[in-house]
mmCIF file of C-alpha atoms and ligand atoms in Angstrom:
data_model
loop_
_atom_site.group_PDB
_atom_site.id
_atom_site.type_symbol
_atom_site.label_atom_id
_atom_site.label_comp_id
_atom_site.label_asym_id
_atom_site.label_seq_id
_atom_site.Cartn_x
_atom_site.Cartn_y
_atom_site.Cartn_z
ATOM 1 C CA MET J 63 -91.026 -67.964 55.460
ATOM 2 C CA SER J 64 -87.759 -66.677 56.512
ATOM 3 C CA LEU J 65 -84.885 -67.217 54.359
ATOM 4 C CA THR J 66 -81.046 -67.666 55.294
ATOM 5 C CA GLU J 67 -78.780 -65.977 53.685
ATOM 6 C CA PHE J 68 -77.445 -68.994 51.989
ATOM 7 C CA ASP J 69 -80.877 -69.498 50.833
ATOM 8 C CA ILE J 70 -80.683 -65.861 49.334
ATOM 9 C CA ILE J 71 -77.618 -66.722 47.762
ATOM 10 C CA ASP J 72 -78.421 -69.994 45.999
ATOM 11 C CA ARG J 73 -82.151 -68.744 45.156
ATOM 12 C CA TYR J 74 -81.384 -65.426 43.404
ATOM 13 C CA PHE J 75 -77.522 -64.825 42.811
ATOM 14 C CA ARG J 76 -76.447 -68.606 41.989
ATOM 15 C CA PRO J 77 -78.582 -68.603 38.692
ATOM 16 C CA LEU J 78 -76.920 -65.601 37.486
ATOM 17 C CA GLN J 79 -73.648 -67.112 37.221
ATOM 18 C CA CYS J 80 -72.496 -68.158 33.991
ATOM 19 C CA GLU J 81 -69.453 -69.977 32.439
ATOM 20 C CA ARG J 82 -66.859 -67.928 31.290
ATOM 21 C CA PRO J 83 -63.666 -69.203 29.934
ATOM 22 C CA GLU J 84 -61.102 -67.120 31.979
ATOM 23 C CA LEU J 85 -63.299 -68.085 35.002
ATOM 24 C CA ARG J 86 -62.103 -70.709 37.270
ATOM 25 C CA PHE J 87 -64.246 -70.890 40.465
ATOM 26 C CA GLY J 88 -66.793 -68.566 41.544
ATOM 27 C CA ILE J 89 -69.401 -68.575 43.615
ATOM 28 C CA GLY J 90 -69.308 -71.371 46.796
ATOM 29 C CA ASP J 91 -65.608 -70.669 47.595
ATOM 30 C CA ASP J 92 -64.164 -68.030 49.609
ATOM 31 C CA ALA J 93 -62.930 -66.054 46.918
ATOM 32 C CA ALA J 94 -63.773 -66.522 43.017
ATOM 33 C CA VAL J 95 -60.444 -67.301 41.254
ATOM 34 C CA LEU J 96 -59.739 -65.994 37.563
ATOM 35 C CA ALA J 97 -57.235 -67.098 34.879
ATOM 36 C CA PRO J 98 -56.613 -63.680 32.327
ATOM 37 C CA PRO J 99 -55.922 -64.681 29.038
ATOM 38 C CA ALA J 100 -52.705 -64.406 27.678
ATOM 39 C CA GLY J 101 -51.983 -60.677 26.349
ATOM 40 C CA GLN J 102 -55.045 -58.917 28.071
ATOM 41 C CA GLU J 103 -55.211 -57.392 31.151
ATOM 42 C CA LEU J 104 -57.432 -56.709 33.928
ATOM 43 C CA VAL J 105 -59.736 -53.758 34.031
ATOM 44 C CA LEU J 106 -61.023 -52.963 37.357
ATOM 45 C CA THR J 107 -64.189 -50.897 38.365
ATOM 46 C CA LEU J 108 -66.730 -50.977 41.977
ATOM 47 C CA ASP J 109 -69.593 -48.430 42.503
ATOM 48 C CA THR J 110 -71.859 -48.345 44.584
ATOM 49 C CA LEU J 111 -75.285 -47.210 44.752
ATOM 50 C CA VAL J 112 -77.343 -46.073 48.304
ATOM 51 C CA ALA J 113 -81.211 -45.833 47.562
ATOM 52 C CA GLY J 114 -81.976 -42.001 48.503
ATOM 53 C CA VAL J 115 -78.671 -41.149 47.149
ATOM 54 C CA HIS J 116 -78.579 -42.675 43.871
ATOM 55 C CA PHE J 117 -81.465 -43.757 42.892
ATOM 56 C CA PRO J 118 -84.946 -43.064 44.671
ATOM 57 C CA GLN J 119 -86.348 -45.012 47.717
ATOM 58 C CA ASP J 120 -89.298 -45.894 45.826
ATOM 59 C CA ALA J 121 -87.231 -47.025 42.679
ATOM 60 C CA PRO J 122 -88.641 -50.384 41.515
ATOM 61 C CA ALA J 123 -86.239 -53.378 42.587
ATOM 62 C CA HIS J 124 -85.797 -54.422 39.021
ATOM 63 C CA ALA J 125 -84.495 -50.697 38.095
ATOM 64 C CA VAL J 126 -82.306 -51.299 41.292
ATOM 65 C CA GLY J 127 -80.877 -54.517 39.975
ATOM 66 C CA TYR J 128 -80.595 -53.588 36.294
ATOM 67 C CA LYS J 129 -78.501 -50.079 37.147
ATOM 68 C CA ALA J 130 -76.456 -51.705 39.533
ATOM 69 C CA LEU J 131 -74.595 -53.565 37.324
ATOM 70 C CA ALA J 132 -75.329 -51.044 34.274
ATOM 71 C CA VAL J 133 -73.290 -47.786 35.811
ATOM 72 C CA ASN J 134 -70.200 -50.381 36.828
ATOM 73 C CA LEU J 135 -70.234 -51.726 32.775
ATOM 74 C CA SER J 136 -70.480 -48.098 31.639
ATOM 75 C CA ASP J 137 -67.513 -47.742 33.867
ATOM 76 C CA LEU J 138 -65.734 -50.668 31.752
ATOM 77 C CA ALA J 139 -67.238 -49.388 28.588
ATOM 78 C CA ALA J 140 -65.228 -45.736 28.863
ATOM 79 C CA MET J 141 -61.873 -47.656 29.321
ATOM 80 C CA GLY J 142 -63.226 -49.904 26.380
ATOM 81 C CA ALA J 143 -62.841 -52.776 28.226
ATOM 82 C CA ALA J 144 -64.752 -56.614 28.096
ATOM 83 C CA PRO J 145 -66.991 -57.148 30.830
ATOM 84 C CA SER J 146 -66.301 -60.629 32.106
ATOM 85 C CA VAL J 147 -67.415 -61.662 35.868
ATOM 86 C CA VAL J 148 -68.925 -59.093 38.492
ATOM 87 C CA LEU J 149 -69.077 -59.344 42.317
ATOM 88 C CA LEU J 150 -72.026 -57.890 44.267
ATOM 89 C CA SER J 151 -72.202 -56.514 47.367
ATOM 90 C CA LEU J 152 -76.058 -56.164 48.718
ATOM 91 C CA THR J 153 -77.654 -54.759 51.817
ATOM 92 C CA VAL J 154 -81.276 -54.866 52.447
ATOM 93 C CA PRO J 155 -83.185 -53.849 55.219
ATOM 94 C CA GLU J 156 -85.470 -57.551 54.893
ATOM 95 C CA PHE J 157 -85.048 -60.510 53.052
ATOM 96 C CA ASP J 158 -88.091 -59.813 51.280
ATOM 97 C CA ALA J 159 -88.981 -62.855 48.560
ATOM 98 C CA ASP J 160 -90.102 -60.520 46.236
ATOM 99 C CA TRP J 161 -88.386 -57.407 46.025
ATOM 100 C CA LEU J 162 -85.285 -60.428 45.918
ATOM 101 C CA ALA J 163 -86.377 -61.502 43.034
ATOM 102 C CA GLU J 164 -87.199 -58.420 41.002
ATOM 103 C CA PHE J 165 -83.828 -57.297 41.915
ATOM 104 C CA SER J 166 -82.200 -60.277 40.824
ATOM 105 C CA ALA J 167 -84.375 -60.198 37.520
ATOM 106 C CA GLY J 168 -83.203 -56.670 36.794
ATOM 107 C CA PHE J 169 -79.511 -57.580 37.399
ATOM 108 C CA GLY J 170 -79.673 -61.119 35.132
ATOM 109 C CA GLU J 171 -80.965 -59.286 32.402
ATOM 110 C CA LEU J 172 -78.228 -57.058 31.826
ATOM 111 C CA ALA J 173 -75.957 -59.353 32.648
ATOM 112 C CA ALA J 174 -77.269 -61.747 30.558
ATOM 113 C CA GLU J 175 -77.720 -59.069 27.977
ATOM 114 C CA HIS J 176 -73.342 -58.688 28.062
ATOM 115 C CA GLY J 177 -72.515 -62.282 29.283
ATOM 116 C CA VAL J 178 -70.967 -61.306 32.399
ATOM 117 C CA SER J 179 -70.916 -63.916 35.201
ATOM 118 C CA LEU J 180 -71.556 -63.246 38.848
ATOM 119 C CA VAL J 181 -69.279 -65.195 40.319
ATOM 120 C CA GLY J 182 -69.576 -63.790 44.204
ATOM 121 C CA GLY J 183 -70.096 -60.776 46.759
ATOM 122 C CA ASP J 184 -71.788 -60.791 49.982
ATOM 123 C CA VAL J 185 -75.984 -60.037 51.351
ATOM 124 C CA THR J 186 -75.672 -58.234 54.346
ATOM 125 C CA CYS J 187 -78.805 -56.196 56.321
ATOM 126 C CA GLY J 188 -78.756 -52.786 56.917
ATOM 127 C CA PRO J 189 -80.296 -49.622 55.014
ATOM 128 C CA LEU J 190 -80.545 -50.338 51.496
ATOM 129 C CA SER J 191 -77.542 -50.243 49.335
ATOM 130 C CA VAL J 192 -75.655 -52.003 46.601
ATOM 131 C CA SER J 193 -72.400 -52.675 45.648
ATOM 132 C CA VAL J 194 -71.284 -54.000 42.364
ATOM 133 C CA GLN J 195 -67.113 -54.679 41.232
ATOM 134 C CA ALA J 196 -66.972 -55.523 37.498
ATOM 135 C CA THR J 197 -64.001 -56.580 35.966
ATOM 136 C CA GLY J 198 -63.178 -56.289 32.090
ATOM 137 C CA LEU J 199 -60.452 -57.395 29.670
ATOM 138 C CA VAL J 200 -58.995 -55.281 27.210
ATOM 139 C CA ASP J 201 -56.058 -56.299 24.890
ATOM 140 C CA ALA J 202 -52.485 -55.236 26.972
ATOM 141 C CA GLY J 203 -51.706 -51.730 26.721
ATOM 142 C CA CYS J 204 -55.096 -50.681 24.853
ATOM 143 C CA ALA J 205 -57.496 -49.683 27.340
ATOM 144 C CA ILE J 206 -58.659 -46.008 26.936
ATOM 145 C CA ARG J 207 -57.649 -43.421 29.452
ATOM 146 C CA ARG J 208 -58.428 -39.721 30.621
ATOM 147 C CA SER J 209 -54.973 -38.113 29.988
ATOM 148 C CA GLY J 210 -54.821 -38.628 25.951
ATOM 149 C CA ALA J 211 -56.922 -35.790 24.712
ATOM 150 C CA SER J 212 -55.210 -33.449 22.482
ATOM 151 C CA PRO J 213 -55.706 -30.237 20.375
ATOM 152 C CA GLY J 214 -57.706 -30.468 17.754
ATOM 153 C CA ASP J 215 -59.256 -33.733 18.630
ATOM 154 C CA VAL J 216 -63.248 -34.101 18.233
ATOM 155 C CA ILE J 217 -65.266 -34.552 21.368
ATOM 156 C CA LEU J 218 -67.870 -36.977 20.851
ATOM 157 C CA VAL J 219 -70.955 -37.620 22.998
ATOM 158 C CA SER J 220 -73.219 -40.856 22.557
ATOM 159 C CA GLY J 221 -76.355 -41.209 22.493
ATOM 160 C CA THR J 222 -78.553 -38.394 24.243
ATOM 161 C CA LEU J 223 -78.034 -36.434 27.132
ATOM 162 C CA GLY J 224 -80.228 -34.807 29.602
ATOM 163 C CA ASP J 225 -83.177 -37.850 29.406
ATOM 164 C CA ALA J 226 -82.209 -39.177 33.447
ATOM 165 C CA ALA J 227 -83.029 -35.521 35.019
ATOM 166 C CA LEU J 228 -85.859 -35.021 32.714
ATOM 167 C CA GLY J 229 -87.436 -38.636 34.143
ATOM 168 C CA LEU J 230 -86.220 -37.634 37.780
ATOM 169 C CA GLU J 231 -88.197 -34.530 37.705
ATOM 170 C CA ALA J 232 -91.642 -36.617 37.029
ATOM 171 C CA TRP J 233 -90.809 -39.464 39.156
ATOM 172 C CA SER J 234 -90.239 -36.814 41.748
ATOM 173 C CA ALA J 235 -93.584 -35.475 41.092
ATOM 174 C CA GLY J 236 -95.089 -38.812 41.300
ATOM 175 C CA GLU J 237 -96.046 -38.549 37.600
ATOM 176 C CA PRO J 238 -94.010 -41.281 35.814
ATOM 177 C CA ASP J 239 -96.096 -41.850 33.143
ATOM 178 C CA ASN J 240 -95.803 -38.199 31.979
ATOM 179 C CA HIS J 241 -92.307 -39.161 30.112
ATOM 180 C CA ASP J 242 -91.963 -42.751 30.452
ATOM 181 C CA THR J 243 -89.020 -43.118 28.056
ATOM 182 C CA ALA J 244 -87.317 -40.432 30.405
ATOM 183 C CA VAL J 245 -88.554 -42.427 33.291
ATOM 184 C CA ARG J 246 -87.042 -45.534 31.948
ATOM 185 C CA ARG J 247 -83.505 -43.777 31.054
ATOM 186 C CA LEU J 248 -83.220 -42.809 34.868
ATOM 187 C CA HIS J 249 -84.189 -46.427 35.684
ATOM 188 C CA TYR J 250 -82.628 -48.236 32.947
ATOM 189 C CA PRO J 251 -79.239 -46.661 31.901
ATOM 190 C CA THR J 252 -77.756 -47.780 28.472
ATOM 191 C CA PRO J 253 -73.612 -48.965 28.973
ATOM 192 C CA ARG J 254 -71.826 -48.453 25.975
ATOM 193 C CA VAL J 255 -70.427 -51.273 25.816
ATOM 194 C CA ALA J 256 -69.946 -52.273 22.039
ATOM 195 C CA LEU J 257 -69.124 -48.582 21.113
ATOM 196 C CA GLY J 258 -66.128 -48.643 23.929
ATOM 197 C CA ARG J 259 -64.888 -51.780 21.857
ATOM 198 C CA LEU J 260 -65.234 -49.672 19.012
ATOM 199 C CA LEU J 261 -63.420 -46.844 20.133
ATOM 200 C CA VAL J 262 -59.830 -48.824 21.236
ATOM 201 C CA GLY J 263 -57.118 -47.746 19.330
ATOM 202 C CA ARG J 264 -59.442 -44.662 18.121
ATOM 203 C CA ALA J 265 -60.443 -42.139 20.815
ATOM 204 C CA HIS J 266 -57.375 -41.035 22.522
ATOM 205 C CA ALA J 267 -59.472 -40.481 25.635
ATOM 206 C CA CYS J 268 -62.970 -41.204 26.711
ATOM 207 C CA VAL J 269 -64.871 -41.184 29.942
ATOM 208 C CA ASP J 270 -68.371 -42.307 30.739
ATOM 209 C CA VAL J 271 -70.940 -38.946 31.646
ATOM 210 C CA SER J 272 -72.420 -39.980 35.518
ATOM 211 C CA ASP J 273 -71.922 -36.632 36.759
ATOM 212 C CA GLY J 274 -72.888 -34.272 33.786
ATOM 213 C CA LEU J 275 -71.216 -33.757 30.841
ATOM 214 C CA LEU J 276 -69.186 -30.308 31.721
ATOM 215 C CA ALA J 277 -67.754 -31.967 34.777
ATOM 216 C CA ASP J 278 -66.872 -35.404 32.861
ATOM 217 C CA LEU J 279 -65.392 -34.056 30.042
ATOM 218 C CA GLY J 280 -63.344 -31.535 32.921
ATOM 219 C CA HIS J 281 -61.959 -34.824 34.207
ATOM 220 C CA VAL J 282 -60.650 -35.809 30.842
ATOM 221 C CA LEU J 283 -59.422 -31.995 30.563
ATOM 222 C CA ALA J 284 -57.799 -31.839 33.580
ATOM 223 C CA ALA J 285 -55.734 -35.489 33.197
ATOM 224 C CA SER J 286 -55.108 -34.134 29.813
ATOM 225 C CA GLY J 287 -53.461 -30.231 30.425
ATOM 226 C CA ARG J 288 -56.031 -29.486 28.246
ATOM 227 C CA GLY J 289 -59.101 -27.050 27.353
ATOM 228 C CA ALA J 290 -62.343 -27.118 25.374
ATOM 229 C CA GLU J 291 -64.863 -25.383 23.434
ATOM 230 C CA VAL J 292 -68.253 -26.761 24.070
ATOM 231 C CA HIS J 293 -71.150 -25.622 21.922
ATOM 232 C CA VAL J 294 -74.840 -26.078 23.798
ATOM 233 C CA ASP J 295 -76.752 -26.310 20.615
ATOM 234 C CA ARG J 296 -74.668 -29.193 19.203
ATOM 235 C CA VAL J 297 -74.993 -31.539 22.571
ATOM 236 C CA PRO J 298 -77.453 -34.414 21.621
ATOM 237 C CA VAL J 299 -81.100 -34.335 23.025
ATOM 238 C CA SER J 300 -84.081 -36.598 23.024
ATOM 239 C CA ALA J 301 -87.147 -36.051 20.905
ATOM 240 C CA ASP J 302 -89.230 -36.616 24.322
ATOM 241 C CA PHE J 303 -86.617 -33.803 25.715
ATOM 242 C CA GLU J 304 -86.765 -31.587 22.767
ATOM 243 C CA ALA J 305 -90.569 -31.789 23.639
ATOM 244 C CA HIS J 306 -90.826 -31.554 27.292
ATOM 245 C CA CYS J 307 -87.861 -29.786 29.027
ATOM 246 C CA ALA J 308 -88.573 -26.717 30.747
ATOM 247 C CA PRO J 309 -86.505 -24.167 28.731
ATOM 248 C CA ASP J 310 -84.906 -22.950 31.975
ATOM 249 C CA ARG J 311 -83.830 -26.166 32.940
ATOM 250 C CA ARG J 312 -82.311 -27.623 29.268
ATOM 251 C CA LEU J 313 -78.687 -26.594 30.031
ATOM 252 C CA GLU J 314 -78.985 -27.707 33.447
ATOM 253 C CA TYR J 315 -80.080 -30.940 32.317
ATOM 254 C CA ALA J 316 -78.024 -31.462 29.312
ATOM 255 C CA LEU J 317 -75.126 -30.198 30.511
ATOM 256 C CA ALA J 318 -74.618 -30.533 34.175
ATOM 257 C CA TRP J 319 -76.831 -32.924 35.880
ATOM 258 C CA GLY J 320 -75.656 -36.614 35.432
ATOM 259 C CA ASP J 321 -77.027 -40.064 35.251
ATOM 260 C CA ASP J 322 -76.939 -40.274 31.900
ATOM 261 C CA TYR J 323 -73.802 -43.108 30.844
ATOM 262 C CA GLU J 324 -72.913 -41.926 27.779
ATOM 263 C CA LEU J 325 -69.045 -42.129 26.834
ATOM 264 C CA CYS J 326 -67.799 -38.735 25.853
ATOM 265 C CA ALA J 327 -64.971 -39.607 23.772
ATOM 266 C CA CYS J 328 -62.292 -37.046 22.525
ATOM 267 C CA VAL J 329 -60.666 -38.668 19.138
ATOM 268 C CA PRO J 330 -58.380 -37.226 16.048
ATOM 269 C CA ALA J 331 -60.233 -34.913 13.616
ATOM 270 C CA ALA J 332 -59.244 -37.063 10.983
ATOM 271 C CA ASP J 333 -61.287 -39.910 11.813
ATOM 272 C CA ALA J 334 -63.980 -38.665 13.572
ATOM 273 C CA GLU J 335 -66.375 -39.204 10.672
ATOM 274 C CA ALA J 336 -65.651 -42.437 9.897
ATOM 275 C CA LEU J 337 -66.430 -43.299 13.356
ATOM 276 C CA VAL J 338 -69.365 -41.923 13.576
ATOM 277 C CA ALA J 339 -70.264 -43.767 10.843
ATOM 278 C CA ASP J 340 -68.839 -47.027 12.400
ATOM 279 C CA ALA J 341 -70.722 -46.264 15.615
ATOM 280 C CA GLU J 342 -74.030 -45.639 13.237
ATOM 281 C CA ALA J 343 -73.539 -49.137 11.790
ATOM 282 C CA ILE J 344 -73.599 -50.939 15.597
ATOM 283 C CA GLY J 345 -76.755 -48.726 15.928
ATOM 284 C CA GLU J 346 -74.696 -46.202 17.606
ATOM 285 C CA ARG J 347 -75.162 -42.345 17.866
ATOM 286 C CA LEU J 348 -72.232 -40.440 17.949
ATOM 287 C CA THR J 349 -72.501 -36.066 18.161
ATOM 288 C CA SER J 350 -70.273 -34.281 17.656
ATOM 289 C CA VAL J 351 -70.046 -31.282 20.432
ATOM 290 C CA GLY J 352 -66.755 -29.351 20.376
ATOM 291 C CA ARG J 353 -63.137 -29.878 20.044
ATOM 292 C CA VAL J 354 -60.514 -29.877 22.433
ATOM 293 C CA THR J 355 -58.108 -26.815 22.804
ATOM 294 C CA ALA J 356 -55.069 -26.615 23.929
ATOM 295 C CA GLU J 357 -55.130 -23.773 26.808
ATOM 296 C CA PRO J 358 -56.931 -25.442 29.946
ATOM 297 C CA SER J 359 -60.041 -23.716 29.868
ATOM 298 C CA VAL J 360 -63.559 -24.462 28.963
ATOM 299 C CA ALA J 361 -65.363 -22.655 27.135
ATOM 300 C CA VAL J 362 -69.228 -23.052 26.533
ATOM 301 C CA PHE J 363 -70.733 -21.379 23.587
ATOM 302 C CA ASP J 364 -74.753 -20.990 22.816
ATOM 303 C CA ALA J 365 -76.284 -21.447 18.936
ATOM 304 C CA ASP J 366 -75.181 -17.819 18.606
ATOM 305 C CA GLY J 367 -71.689 -17.965 19.491
ATOM 306 C CA ARG J 368 -71.723 -16.367 22.542
ATOM 307 C CA ARG J 369 -70.178 -17.527 25.698
ATOM 308 C CA LEU J 370 -72.046 -18.884 28.156
ATOM 309 C CA ARG J 371 -71.620 -18.856 31.723
ATOM 310 C CA MET J 372 -72.583 -22.493 33.445
ATOM 311 C CA PRO J 373 -74.010 -22.372 37.046
ATOM 312 C CA ARG J 374 -72.464 -25.369 38.065
ATOM 313 C CA ALA J 375 -70.576 -28.004 37.158
ATOM 314 C CA GLY J 376 -72.625 -31.230 37.857
ATOM 315 C CA TYR J 377 -73.612 -33.888 40.602
ATOM 316 C CA ARG J 378 -71.053 -33.358 43.683
ATOM 317 C CA HIS J 379 -71.526 -36.566 46.592
ATOM 318 C CA PHE J 380 -70.301 -33.616 49.228
ATOM 319 C CA GLY J 381 -71.287 -29.991 50.085
ATOM 320 C CA THR J 382 -75.240 -31.382 49.244
ATOM 321 C CA ASP J 383 -77.367 -32.620 52.175
ATOM 322 C CA GLY J 384 -76.964 -35.978 50.758
ATOM 323 C CA GLU J 385 -80.328 -36.177 49.780
ATOM 324 C CA TYR J 386 -81.449 -37.718 46.107
ATOM 325 C CA ARG J 387 -83.508 -34.565 44.960
ATOM 326 C CA ALA J 388 -80.686 -31.740 46.367
ATOM 327 C CA ARG J 389 -79.649 -31.209 43.076
ATOM 328 C CA GLU J 390 -82.613 -28.966 42.179
HETATM 329 P P1 ADP H 614 -67.806 -65.531 53.567
HETATM 330 O O1 ADP H 614 -68.124 -66.043 54.696
HETATM 331 O O2 ADP H 614 -66.793 -66.499 52.948
HETATM 332 O O3 ADP H 614 -67.859 -64.516 52.983
HETATM 333 P P2 ADP H 614 -70.655 -65.926 52.474
HETATM 334 O O4 ADP H 614 -71.044 -66.652 53.577
HETATM 335 O O5 ADP H 614 -71.242 -64.621 52.287
HETATM 336 O O6 ADP H 614 -68.700 -66.484 52.074
HETATM 337 O O7 ADP H 614 -70.620 -66.234 50.603
HETATM 338 C C1 ADP H 614 -70.626 -67.789 50.664
HETATM 339 C C2 ADP H 614 -70.616 -67.814 48.712
HETATM 340 O O8 ADP H 614 -71.211 -66.986 48.546
HETATM 341 C C3 ADP H 614 -68.958 -66.905 48.074
HETATM 342 O O9 ADP H 614 -68.686 -67.595 47.592
HETATM 343 C C4 ADP H 614 -69.653 -65.281 48.259
HETATM 344 O O10 ADP H 614 -68.478 -65.238 47.066
HETATM 345 C C5 ADP H 614 -70.584 -66.210 47.291
HETATM 346 N N1 ADP H 614 -71.696 -64.650 47.793
HETATM 347 C C6 ADP H 614 -72.217 -63.872 48.763
HETATM 348 N N2 ADP H 614 -73.018 -62.800 48.544
HETATM 349 C C7 ADP H 614 -73.678 -63.350 47.225
HETATM 350 C C8 ADP H 614 -73.563 -62.189 45.860
HETATM 351 N N3 ADP H 614 -75.064 -61.289 46.586
HETATM 352 N N4 ADP H 614 -73.692 -62.661 45.036
HETATM 353 C C9 ADP H 614 -73.313 -63.830 44.604
HETATM 354 N N5 ADP H 614 -72.614 -64.261 45.100
HETATM 355 C C10 ADP H 614 -72.550 -64.327 46.767
HETATM 356 MG MG1 MG H 615 -69.376 -62.857 52.950
#
């Protein structure tokens, strides 16, 4: 049975469109039409995942669909925006019904969880690649930016870091069952949407950790013209990571690898404790890993207070050979 582009849209993607108050028209016209509510601003982001670069070639289709949406919702979360509608551009080598059904199910699972509506996109044939454009809403003037960090701010990190790196190690070694929670974190990152909403009006600056804590915090500090002290023994890691990560990989995986999709926020010291408690009340963990400093350099300290030299700052797309495993 051969599927046309239109069969694919009708069968696998139209069901992921849901009604939203601000959505006028979605799939079926040449473009979707949105009427943003008065007093709100649109927050727009787009991320592309290329097979073999951003996810392993053999990643399950369900996971690819989920992650393609998750990484975009994570960007909205960092801005403090509520997700609204998304566009999907999918390039697949062939129209494989099973693959498409799984991909759609994974994408749809996360979309449903956040009430996100798929309102349009594109389907083409070629090397596997997925682009998602996500639009969110935030009260006018309230989006959280990277540029607001001030000296004395506490640096808070959500969840745990390093699991995706550990998961990739297990997946690449063909042993996904060894660290199934870490592998799950690699394939199914959790966008911290509710936490991002909680940070609005409270965080001075925020970023999502997609390329490693030091690299992404570095973007915040550069935009803010500030520096930081980071204490590696405070960086939150999971029990799985604690138990199974090789000692010589711990720093790299937790600080400089990426694919974590946690939030890193700079918050006024006076509000930090209350924010941690408020986050806990919505089931989110926030951990202080250090402070923002006036002088624009990043100092990383170990448990004994010794300053560490960090060998690498995170994943860079150019300057590697482009292979997913090139971060070894
Ligand atoms: P056009 O040729 O005008 O770009 P298409 O034929 O590509 O339109 O798409 C027809 C309709 O289906 C459009 O509304 C488009 O946004 C929507 N669409 C295309 N691909 C997808 C997709 N992957 N997911 C959701 N909607 C899609
Ligand atoms: Mg088109």
